Short mmCIF file of C-alpha atoms in Angstrom, two decimals:
data_model
loop_
_atom_site.label_atom_id
_atom_site.label_comp_id
_atom_site.label_asym_id
_atom_site.label_seq_id
_atom_site.Cartn_x
_atom_site.Cartn_y
_atom_site.Cartn_z
CA MET A 1 -10.75 133.54 141.75
CA ASP A 2 -11.34 134.68 138.05
CA ALA A 3 -11.48 132.50 134.99
CA GLY A 4 -7.79 132.85 134.24
CA ASP A 5 -6.89 131.80 137.58
CA GLU A 6 -8.93 128.66 137.39
CA ARG A 7 -7.51 127.78 133.94
CA LEU A 8 -4.01 127.99 135.18
CA ARG A 9 -4.77 126.05 138.36
CA SER A 10 -6.39 123.36 136.31
CA THR A 11 -3.66 123.10 133.69
CA SER A 12 -0.85 123.04 136.13
CA ALA A 13 -2.32 120.38 138.29
CA THR A 14 -3.09 118.05 135.41
CA ALA A 15 0.28 118.51 133.68
CA LEU A 16 2.37 117.29 136.69
CA PRO A 17 2.89 113.72 138.02
CA THR A 18 0.43 112.47 140.53
CA GLY A 19 1.33 113.63 143.88
CA LEU A 20 3.35 116.61 142.67
CA GLU A 21 1.42 119.86 143.13
CA LEU A 22 2.89 123.33 142.69
CA SER A 23 0.17 124.92 144.96
CA THR A 24 -0.64 128.11 143.16
CA PRO A 25 -3.80 129.60 144.76
CA ALA A 26 -4.45 132.99 143.31
CA LEU A 27 -1.35 132.21 141.37
CA THR A 28 0.87 133.37 144.25
CA LEU A 29 3.80 130.64 144.37
CA ARG A 30 3.86 129.78 148.04
CA ARG A 31 6.10 126.84 148.12
CA ARG A 32 9.18 128.17 149.77
CA SER A 33 11.93 125.78 148.82
CA PHE A 34 13.29 123.28 146.45
CA LEU A 35 12.04 119.87 145.09
CA GLN A 36 14.93 117.43 144.96
CA VAL A 37 14.52 114.57 142.50
CA GLY A 38 17.83 112.85 142.30
CA ALA A 39 20.19 115.54 140.84
CA LEU A 40 17.17 117.66 139.53
CA GLY A 41 15.98 120.69 141.56
CA LEU A 42 12.81 122.33 140.26
CA ALA A 43 13.19 125.84 141.64
CA GLY A 44 14.24 128.07 144.53
CA LEU A 45 10.80 129.46 145.28
CA GLY A 46 11.58 131.87 148.08
CA VAL A 47 12.43 131.86 151.77
CA GLY A 48 11.12 133.02 155.14
CA GLY A 49 7.52 132.83 154.06
CA TRP A 50 8.02 135.05 150.90
CA SER A 51 6.88 133.67 147.53
CA LEU A 52 9.35 133.97 144.66
CA ASP A 53 7.23 136.75 142.87
CA GLN A 54 7.48 138.79 146.18
CA LEU A 55 11.25 138.16 146.22
CA LEU A 56 11.63 139.21 142.61
CA ARG A 57 9.62 142.38 143.32
CA THR A 58 11.93 143.10 146.23
CA GLU A 59 15.08 142.48 144.16
CA ALA A 60 13.77 144.83 141.44
CA CYS A 61 13.21 147.62 143.90
CA ALA A 62 16.57 147.16 145.48
CA ALA A 63 18.17 147.27 142.04
CA ALA A 64 16.15 150.32 141.22
CA LEU A 65 17.65 152.36 144.03
CA ASP A 66 21.14 152.21 142.46
CA PRO A 67 21.94 149.44 140.00
CA ALA A 68 25.61 150.46 139.86
CA VAL A 69 26.16 149.40 143.49
CA VAL A 70 25.91 145.69 142.61
CA ARG A 71 28.79 144.55 140.42
CA GLY A 72 27.11 141.37 138.96
CA LYS A 73 30.14 139.19 140.19
CA SER A 74 29.93 135.91 142.11
CA VAL A 75 31.97 134.41 145.06
CA VAL A 76 32.56 130.70 145.53
CA PHE A 77 33.79 130.32 149.06
CA LEU A 78 35.34 126.90 149.54
CA PHE A 79 35.77 126.16 153.14
CA LEU A 80 38.35 123.48 154.16
CA HIS A 81 36.72 122.43 157.46
CA GLY A 82 39.18 121.06 160.03
CA GLY A 83 41.99 123.51 159.37
CA PRO A 84 44.44 122.63 156.66
CA SER A 85 48.31 123.11 157.15
CA GLN A 86 49.69 126.21 155.68
CA ILE A 87 52.92 124.40 155.25
CA GLU A 88 51.80 121.38 153.32
CA THR A 89 49.72 123.64 151.03
CA PHE A 90 51.12 126.86 149.93
CA ASP A 91 54.24 127.61 152.06
CA PRO A 92 56.29 124.40 152.22
CA LYS A 93 59.41 125.75 153.87
CA GLY A 94 61.59 123.36 151.85
CA ASP A 95 64.91 124.62 153.49
CA ALA A 96 63.67 124.12 157.06
CA PRO A 97 64.47 121.37 159.42
CA VAL A 98 62.65 117.96 158.71
CA GLU A 99 60.33 118.40 161.74
CA ILE A 100 59.05 121.79 160.13
CA ARG A 101 59.24 121.50 156.41
CA SER A 102 56.42 120.00 154.25
CA ALA A 103 56.06 116.32 155.06
CA THR A 104 54.72 115.91 151.47
CA GLY A 105 57.69 117.50 149.87
CA GLU A 106 57.32 120.57 147.52
CA VAL A 107 56.56 121.20 143.92
CA SER A 108 57.79 124.18 141.72
CA THR A 109 55.09 126.51 140.41
CA ARG A 110 54.83 128.76 137.33
CA LEU A 111 56.00 131.55 139.55
CA PRO A 112 59.87 131.73 139.74
CA GLY A 113 61.06 130.77 143.23
CA ILE A 114 57.75 129.77 144.64
CA THR A 115 56.75 126.29 145.53
CA PHE A 116 53.67 124.59 146.84
CA GLY A 117 53.20 121.30 148.86
CA GLY A 118 53.91 118.32 146.94
CA THR A 119 50.38 117.04 146.71
CA LEU A 120 49.29 120.23 144.76
CA PRO A 121 51.06 119.75 141.30
CA LYS A 122 48.05 120.89 139.21
CA LEU A 123 47.45 124.12 141.26
CA ALA A 124 51.24 124.72 140.97
CA GLY A 125 50.85 124.71 137.32
CA LEU A 126 48.11 127.32 137.55
CA ALA A 127 49.87 129.44 140.06
CA ASP A 128 49.89 132.44 137.48
CA ARG A 129 46.02 132.40 137.90
CA LEU A 130 46.10 132.36 141.69
CA THR A 131 47.15 134.64 144.52
CA VAL A 132 48.24 133.01 147.79
CA VAL A 133 48.50 134.81 151.11
CA ARG A 134 51.30 133.75 153.32
CA SER A 135 50.71 136.04 156.22
CA PHE A 136 46.98 135.24 156.92
CA VAL A 137 46.23 134.95 160.52
CA ALA A 138 43.04 133.21 161.51
CA GLY A 139 43.13 134.57 165.00
CA ASN A 140 42.85 131.38 167.16
CA GLY A 141 43.17 127.57 166.85
CA ASN A 142 39.54 126.87 167.50
CA HIS A 143 37.44 124.42 165.30
CA ASP A 144 34.68 126.78 164.00
CA ILE A 145 33.72 128.42 160.74
CA LYS A 146 34.93 132.01 161.59
CA PRO A 147 36.06 133.11 158.07
CA ILE A 148 32.48 132.76 156.81
CA VAL A 149 30.36 132.88 160.01
CA GLY A 150 31.88 134.41 163.07
CA PRO A 151 32.57 137.63 164.89
CA ALA A 152 34.02 139.29 161.84
CA THR A 153 30.80 138.65 159.94
CA GLY A 154 28.28 139.58 162.47
CA GLN A 155 27.58 135.78 162.97
CA ALA A 156 25.88 135.77 159.56
CA ASN A 157 26.96 133.91 156.46
CA LEU A 158 28.58 136.26 154.10
CA GLY A 159 26.20 135.26 151.46
CA SER A 160 23.35 136.29 153.56
CA ILE A 161 24.78 139.73 154.05
CA TYR A 162 24.92 140.05 150.32
CA ALA A 163 21.35 138.79 149.86
CA ARG A 164 20.14 141.33 152.42
CA LEU A 165 21.41 144.08 150.31
CA ALA A 166 21.08 142.67 146.79
CA GLY A 167 17.90 140.53 147.20
CA GLY A 168 17.19 136.89 147.75
CA ASN A 169 16.77 136.01 144.12
CA ASN A 170 18.34 137.13 140.82
CA PRO A 171 15.69 139.16 139.16
CA ASN A 172 16.84 137.99 135.61
CA SER A 173 17.14 134.24 136.15
CA GLY A 174 15.19 133.75 139.44
CA MET A 175 18.27 131.82 140.87
CA PRO A 176 18.59 131.99 144.65
CA THR A 177 21.29 134.52 145.39
CA ASN A 178 22.83 132.64 148.17
CA VAL A 179 23.35 128.88 148.12
CA ALA A 180 25.38 126.48 150.38
CA LEU A 181 26.56 123.31 148.93
CA PHE A 182 27.29 120.17 151.15
CA PRO A 183 28.10 116.57 149.97
CA ARG A 184 24.40 115.61 149.72
CA ALA A 185 23.76 118.29 147.07
CA VAL A 186 25.54 115.88 144.59
CA ASP A 187 25.38 112.53 146.41
CA PRO A 188 22.24 111.40 148.44
CA ASP A 189 24.35 108.81 150.19
CA ALA A 190 26.73 111.27 151.64
CA GLY A 191 26.63 112.14 155.28
CA PRO A 192 24.73 115.21 156.52
CA GLU A 193 26.31 118.67 156.76
CA GLN A 194 28.27 119.11 159.93
CA ASN A 195 27.14 121.92 162.21
CA ASN A 196 29.10 120.95 165.36
CA PHE A 197 31.35 124.00 165.07
CA GLY A 198 28.96 126.57 163.59
CA ARG A 199 25.95 126.69 161.29
CA PHE A 200 26.73 127.69 157.67
CA ASP A 201 23.13 128.87 157.36
CA ALA A 202 23.37 131.33 160.20
CA THR A 203 21.99 134.85 159.43
CA GLY A 204 22.84 136.68 162.63
CA LEU A 205 20.39 139.64 163.06
CA LEU A 206 19.56 139.77 159.34
CA GLY A 207 16.62 137.27 159.53
CA SER A 208 15.85 133.86 158.09
CA ALA A 209 14.71 135.23 154.65
CA VAL A 210 18.38 135.62 153.54
CA ALA A 211 19.44 132.13 154.71
CA PRO A 212 21.46 130.20 152.15
CA PHE A 213 19.57 127.65 150.14
CA VAL A 214 20.94 124.16 150.80
CA PRO A 215 20.02 121.78 148.06
CA GLY A 216 19.71 118.23 149.41
CA GLY A 217 19.95 119.40 152.94
CA ASN A 218 17.71 119.07 155.88
CA GLY A 219 17.27 122.67 156.69
CA GLU A 220 14.21 124.80 157.16
CA LEU A 221 13.95 125.59 153.40
CA GLN A 222 13.85 121.91 152.55
CA LYS A 223 11.25 121.14 155.29
CA ALA A 224 9.06 123.79 153.99
CA MET A 225 8.57 122.11 150.78
CA LYS A 226 5.80 119.62 151.48
CA LEU A 227 5.43 117.32 148.52
CA ALA A 228 3.93 113.78 148.13
CA LEU A 229 5.87 112.58 145.16
CA PRO A 230 6.09 108.81 145.49
CA ARG A 231 9.44 107.26 146.07
CA GLU A 232 9.18 105.16 142.96
CA ARG A 233 8.93 108.16 140.88
CA PHE A 234 12.26 109.60 142.16
CA ASP A 235 14.27 107.85 139.45
CA ASP A 236 11.77 108.42 136.59
CA ARG A 237 13.39 111.52 135.22
CA ARG A 238 11.86 111.08 131.77
CA SER A 239 8.38 111.11 133.26
CA LEU A 240 9.02 114.19 135.36
CA MET A 241 10.50 116.16 132.49
CA THR A 242 7.57 115.13 130.23
CA ALA A 243 5.29 116.48 132.90
CA LEU A 244 7.22 119.63 133.22
CA ASP A 245 7.14 120.18 129.45
CA GLY A 246 3.40 119.73 129.56
CA ALA A 247 3.19 122.44 132.25
CA ARG A 248 5.31 124.64 130.31
CA ARG A 249 2.99 124.31 127.19
CA SER A 250 0.03 125.02 129.31
CA PHE A 251 1.64 128.17 130.76
CA GLU A 252 2.62 129.40 127.38
CA SER A 253 -1.06 129.75 126.31
CA ASN A 254 -2.31 133.27 126.31
CA ASP A 255 -5.16 132.51 128.61
CA ALA A 256 -2.90 131.31 131.36
CA GLN A 257 -0.38 134.16 130.96
CA SER A 258 -3.02 136.76 131.16
CA ALA A 259 -3.90 135.85 134.62
CA LEU A 260 -0.34 136.75 135.86
CA ASP A 261 1.48 140.06 136.41
CA ALA A 262 5.00 140.45 135.40
CA TYR A 263 6.64 139.15 138.54
CA GLN A 264 4.23 136.18 139.03
CA ARG A 265 4.96 135.29 135.38
CA GLN A 266 8.68 135.39 135.97
CA ALA A 267 8.37 133.37 139.02
CA PHE A 268 6.39 130.66 137.03
CA GLU A 269 8.96 130.66 134.22
CA THR A 270 11.65 130.19 136.74
CA ILE A 271 10.00 126.91 137.97
CA LEU A 272 9.85 125.59 134.44
CA GLY A 273 13.10 127.04 133.35
CA GLY A 274 16.72 127.68 134.10
CA VAL A 275 16.72 127.18 137.80
CA SER A 276 16.08 123.49 137.57
CA GLU A 277 18.65 123.04 134.97
CA ALA A 278 21.43 124.85 137.01
CA PHE A 279 21.08 122.35 139.65
CA ASP A 280 21.04 119.30 137.17
CA LEU A 281 24.70 118.26 136.56
CA GLN A 282 23.44 115.68 133.99
CA ARG A 283 22.97 118.52 131.58
CA GLU A 284 26.78 119.03 131.48
CA ASP A 285 28.86 117.40 128.83
CA PRO A 286 29.98 113.92 130.30
CA ARG A 287 33.59 114.82 129.29
CA LEU A 288 33.46 117.92 131.60
CA ILE A 289 31.84 116.00 134.44
CA ALA A 290 34.62 113.41 134.15
CA ARG A 291 37.15 116.43 134.18
CA TYR A 292 35.94 117.57 137.54
CA ASP A 293 35.24 114.18 139.01
CA THR A 294 37.41 113.38 142.14
CA ALA A 295 35.85 110.13 143.08
CA PRO A 296 38.30 107.89 141.10
CA LEU A 297 41.34 109.53 142.68
CA VAL A 298 41.19 108.15 146.15
CA ARG A 299 38.72 105.33 146.39
CA PRO A 300 37.08 104.24 149.71
CA ASP A 301 39.20 101.05 149.62
CA GLN A 302 42.32 103.13 149.55
CA ILE A 303 41.41 104.98 152.96
CA ASP A 304 42.08 103.32 156.18
CA LYS A 305 38.91 102.45 158.04
CA LYS A 306 40.47 102.82 161.38
CA TRP A 307 40.00 106.59 161.30
CA THR A 308 36.80 107.92 162.90
CA ASN A 309 36.67 110.37 160.07
CA TYR A 310 36.76 107.59 157.45
CA LYS A 311 33.16 108.53 156.18
CA HIS A 312 34.13 112.22 155.80
CA TYR A 313 37.26 111.38 153.86
CA VAL A 314 35.05 109.08 151.49
CA ASP A 315 32.51 111.83 151.07
CA HIS A 316 35.14 114.46 150.42
CA ASN A 317 36.78 112.49 147.63
CA ARG A 318 33.42 111.49 146.10
CA THR A 319 31.86 114.82 145.98
CA LEU A 320 34.18 117.85 145.92
CA GLY A 321 34.70 117.84 142.31
CA LYS A 322 31.05 117.77 141.41
CA LEU A 323 30.30 120.34 144.04
CA MET A 324 32.76 122.71 142.32
CA LEU A 325 31.03 121.92 138.99
CA MET A 326 27.69 122.76 140.54
CA ALA A 327 29.08 125.93 142.06
CA ARG A 328 30.30 127.10 138.66
CA ARG A 329 26.92 126.21 137.06
CA LEU A 330 25.11 128.27 139.75
CA CYS A 331 27.25 131.28 139.35
CA GLU A 332 26.89 131.19 135.66
CA ALA A 333 23.04 131.12 136.11
CA GLY A 334 23.05 134.15 138.47
CA THR A 335 23.81 132.87 142.03
CA ARG A 336 26.09 135.47 143.57
CA PHE A 337 27.34 133.63 146.68
CA VAL A 338 28.05 129.93 146.88
CA THR A 339 29.47 128.26 149.97
CA VAL A 340 31.07 124.90 149.27
CA THR A 341 32.40 122.51 152.08
CA THR A 342 32.85 118.80 152.37
CA ASN A 343 32.67 118.57 156.13
CA PHE A 344 35.40 117.95 158.63
CA VAL A 345 38.43 116.37 156.96
CA TRP A 346 41.44 118.59 157.37
CA ASP A 347 42.20 117.97 161.11
CA ASN A 348 45.49 116.06 160.57
CA HIS A 349 46.50 115.28 164.13
CA ALA A 350 47.48 111.65 163.54
CA ASP A 351 45.32 110.77 166.50
CA GLN A 352 42.32 108.11 166.77
CA ASN A 353 40.04 110.35 164.60
CA ASN A 354 42.38 111.79 161.87
CA ALA A 355 45.30 110.71 159.73
CA GLY A 356 48.53 112.47 160.03
CA ALA A 357 50.30 114.93 157.70
CA VAL A 358 51.29 112.65 154.96
CA GLU A 359 48.29 110.20 154.82
CA GLY A 360 45.75 113.09 155.65
CA MET A 361 47.06 115.29 152.82
CA ARG A 362 46.58 112.39 150.35
CA TYR A 363 43.06 111.88 151.63
CA CYS A 364 42.30 115.52 151.39
CA SER A 365 44.56 117.61 149.01
CA VAL A 366 44.52 115.31 146.01
CA ALA A 367 40.91 115.95 145.56
CA LEU A 368 41.35 119.66 146.33
CA ASP A 369 44.23 119.94 143.67
CA HIS A 370 42.15 118.27 141.07
CA ALA A 371 38.79 119.97 141.79
CA VAL A 372 40.10 123.54 142.14
CA SER A 373 42.38 123.28 138.99
CA ALA A 374 39.41 121.85 137.05
CA PHE A 375 37.14 124.81 138.14
CA LEU A 376 39.79 127.41 137.34
CA GLU A 377 40.41 125.91 133.87
CA ASP A 378 36.62 125.65 133.15
CA VAL A 379 35.89 129.23 134.39
CA ASN A 380 38.79 130.57 132.24
CA ASP A 381 37.64 128.66 129.18
CA ARG A 382 34.08 130.24 129.62
CA GLY A 383 35.51 133.77 129.89
CA LEU A 384 34.24 133.96 133.55
CA SER A 385 37.56 134.45 135.43
CA ASP A 386 36.91 138.14 136.16
CA LYS A 387 33.35 137.34 137.12
CA ILE A 388 33.80 134.76 139.74
CA LEU A 389 36.05 135.08 142.80
CA LEU A 390 37.21 131.82 144.38
CA VAL A 391 38.22 131.80 148.05
CA VAL A 392 39.77 128.81 149.57
CA VAL A 393 40.50 128.77 153.30
CA GLY A 394 39.86 126.97 156.57
CA GLU A 395 39.33 128.04 160.19
CA MET A 396 42.90 127.83 161.13
CA GLY A 397 46.35 126.47 160.36
CA ARG A 398 48.60 123.72 161.81
CA THR A 399 51.50 123.88 164.29
CA PRO A 400 54.94 124.59 162.57
CA ARG A 401 56.38 121.40 164.05
CA ILE A 402 55.19 117.93 163.24
CA ASN A 403 54.18 116.15 166.44
CA ALA A 404 55.65 112.83 167.55
CA ARG A 405 52.75 111.01 165.72
CA GLY A 406 53.51 112.45 162.36
CA GLY A 407 50.67 115.05 162.48
CA ARG A 408 50.19 118.79 162.99
CA ASP A 409 48.02 120.22 165.80
CA HIS A 410 45.76 123.23 165.92
CA TRP A 411 47.47 126.60 165.29
CA GLY A 412 45.85 130.09 165.06
CA GLY A 413 49.09 132.03 164.38
CA LEU A 414 49.10 131.41 160.44
CA ALA A 415 46.72 129.71 157.92
CA PRO A 416 46.61 129.21 154.36
CA LEU A 417 44.56 131.40 151.97
CA LEU A 418 44.19 131.18 148.22
CA LEU A 419 42.11 133.55 146.04
CA ALA A 420 41.52 133.32 142.30
CA GLY A 421 39.69 135.54 139.81
CA GLY A 422 37.05 138.13 140.47
CA GLY A 423 39.18 140.78 138.63
CA LEU A 424 41.83 140.73 141.27
CA PRO A 425 45.54 140.74 140.45
CA MET A 426 46.72 137.10 140.08
CA GLY A 427 50.06 135.38 139.99
CA ARG A 428 51.09 136.90 143.34
CA VAL A 429 52.24 135.91 146.72
CA VAL A 430 51.03 138.34 149.33
CA GLY A 431 53.09 138.54 152.52
CA GLN A 432 55.74 136.44 154.20
CA SER A 433 55.77 134.03 156.99
CA THR A 434 58.43 133.43 159.62
CA ARG A 435 61.23 130.85 158.95
CA ASP A 436 59.22 128.03 160.82
CA GLY A 437 55.86 129.00 159.15
CA GLY A 438 54.37 129.77 162.58
CA GLY A 439 53.45 133.46 162.04
CA PRO A 440 53.48 136.31 159.76
CA LEU A 441 56.90 138.09 158.92
CA SER A 442 55.23 140.92 157.09
CA GLU A 443 51.98 142.77 157.95
CA PRO A 444 49.23 140.17 159.21
CA ILE A 445 46.33 139.70 156.92
CA THR A 446 43.17 138.97 158.98
CA ILE A 447 39.58 137.78 158.32
CA PRO A 448 38.26 141.42 158.24
CA HIS A 449 40.65 142.05 155.41
CA LEU A 450 39.34 138.90 153.60
CA VAL A 451 35.73 139.92 154.19
CA SER A 452 36.42 143.41 152.86
CA THR A 453 38.10 141.95 149.79
CA ILE A 454 34.93 139.90 149.06
CA PHE A 455 32.57 142.70 149.56
CA HIS A 456 34.73 144.98 147.39
CA THR A 457 34.41 142.37 144.63
CA LEU A 458 30.64 142.11 144.98
CA PHE A 459 29.72 145.87 145.44
CA ASP A 460 30.94 149.26 144.40
CA ILE A 461 31.77 150.23 148.01
CA PRO A 462 31.95 154.03 147.54
CA ARG A 463 28.49 153.92 146.02
CA LEU A 464 27.39 151.56 148.68
CA ARG A 465 28.46 153.89 151.45
CA LEU A 466 26.14 156.61 150.00
CA ARG A 467 23.17 154.49 150.47
CA ALA A 468 21.15 155.52 153.49
CA ASN A 469 19.23 152.23 154.02
CA ILE A 470 21.99 149.85 154.70
CA PRO A 471 21.21 147.76 157.87
CA ALA A 472 23.57 148.66 160.59
CA GLU A 473 24.47 144.92 161.12
CA ALA A 474 25.43 144.59 157.46
CA ALA A 475 27.34 147.96 157.38
CA ARG A 476 29.45 147.00 160.48
CA VAL A 477 30.77 143.91 158.65
CA ILE A 478 31.16 145.46 155.15
CA PHE A 479 33.05 148.68 156.26
CA ALA A 480 34.97 147.22 159.09
CA SER A 481 38.30 147.06 157.31
CA ASP A 482 40.27 147.60 154.17
CA PRO A 483 40.73 144.82 151.54
CA ILE A 484 43.90 142.82 151.57
CA PRO A 485 46.87 145.22 150.65
CA GLY A 486 47.90 144.95 147.14
CA LEU A 487 44.52 143.33 145.97
#
């Protein structure tokens, strides 16, 4: 170790709180994950045994091959786990018999002649900024996560496929390219992510290095970050930030910087810079946090505790708005694929586990309407509508007829799908459904169509086809289909 190495090791160790060590032997940042201190995350330092400086080198090399391939856009994939009804959301069938039409009524949208389900008035008012697909076929009525991890994706998270081609970290900001947000990302008291029906961090044959980063989760990335920060210091944000400021001042000295090459310097700056801020919602204007917040809309005491899914309903309403705010912050900071889900809440059977169509939509869609409309307005105000594609979909739809208990059961013949932004045409309704809302009347839109639309947003596909080094498992997914017709 040379003198510069020793100086930086010394200054960084003394500048941080007792028990918090960034472990920089030879100034290679080997911590592979994220420090969670309340809402504060220090940095996404790398994955699969790679240090962040190595990932930055890899990203730079990938970009150097053909920088025009990567469009610099982001995707927020909001997965509605449990399978929402196509009829109570975006295709209410108001003229159908009572056992078919939306149990929550319908509301007029900004598009002439188009209505949404009655619990989505805010999205109806923004319909000119959306495209809904009324002929989307999920393929089966199974509980799983097939639109984002399934046969059509090579059993890999779509964000992992992107990261495999574009790199694991943004070379300009150091942000992790691929992130998955569950309720614990914004609320430590929320339940854990639900993987009973598929793992959102699956990478198929691509390898663990491109797995989504899961802030606040219990995955391998978090387990890899071994820190001994005492519990009593978790709430001492001022002390931690003072320590980080001290580390930053030490690093800014010429002697410390001289010991680092360009990529190691960028990695260290990432630890002390924008990555931590992107995951810290407290840095937002309190008025904007309140605009997103879904917690006051349906309080825990307004949810019937008889349902087995009571805790999931509570977590959904407490966290969905803040998760969408964090997703916007991450995209703005350079993350390119953000998976958002609030666990299993959309299974409106009206059985011992789940509420029925009317009560269940109140527990689920009120928060959805509020959070997504806040996201769309915020993104528009920031001039990011063309830079961020929002996808809202579940694993299936619900039966055309309401069952005897007032619920709807599993249905693979039709499912709701909403897209917004990303430079795609908006203010459209793609496709038509049959009179009972049970199947497509026009050409079916399938998961491969959706996957292709996403990757056409993220990549210049004609240029990407010319690259000889695309992994076969990624190419099979990206080139398997055409995008959704008309988009």
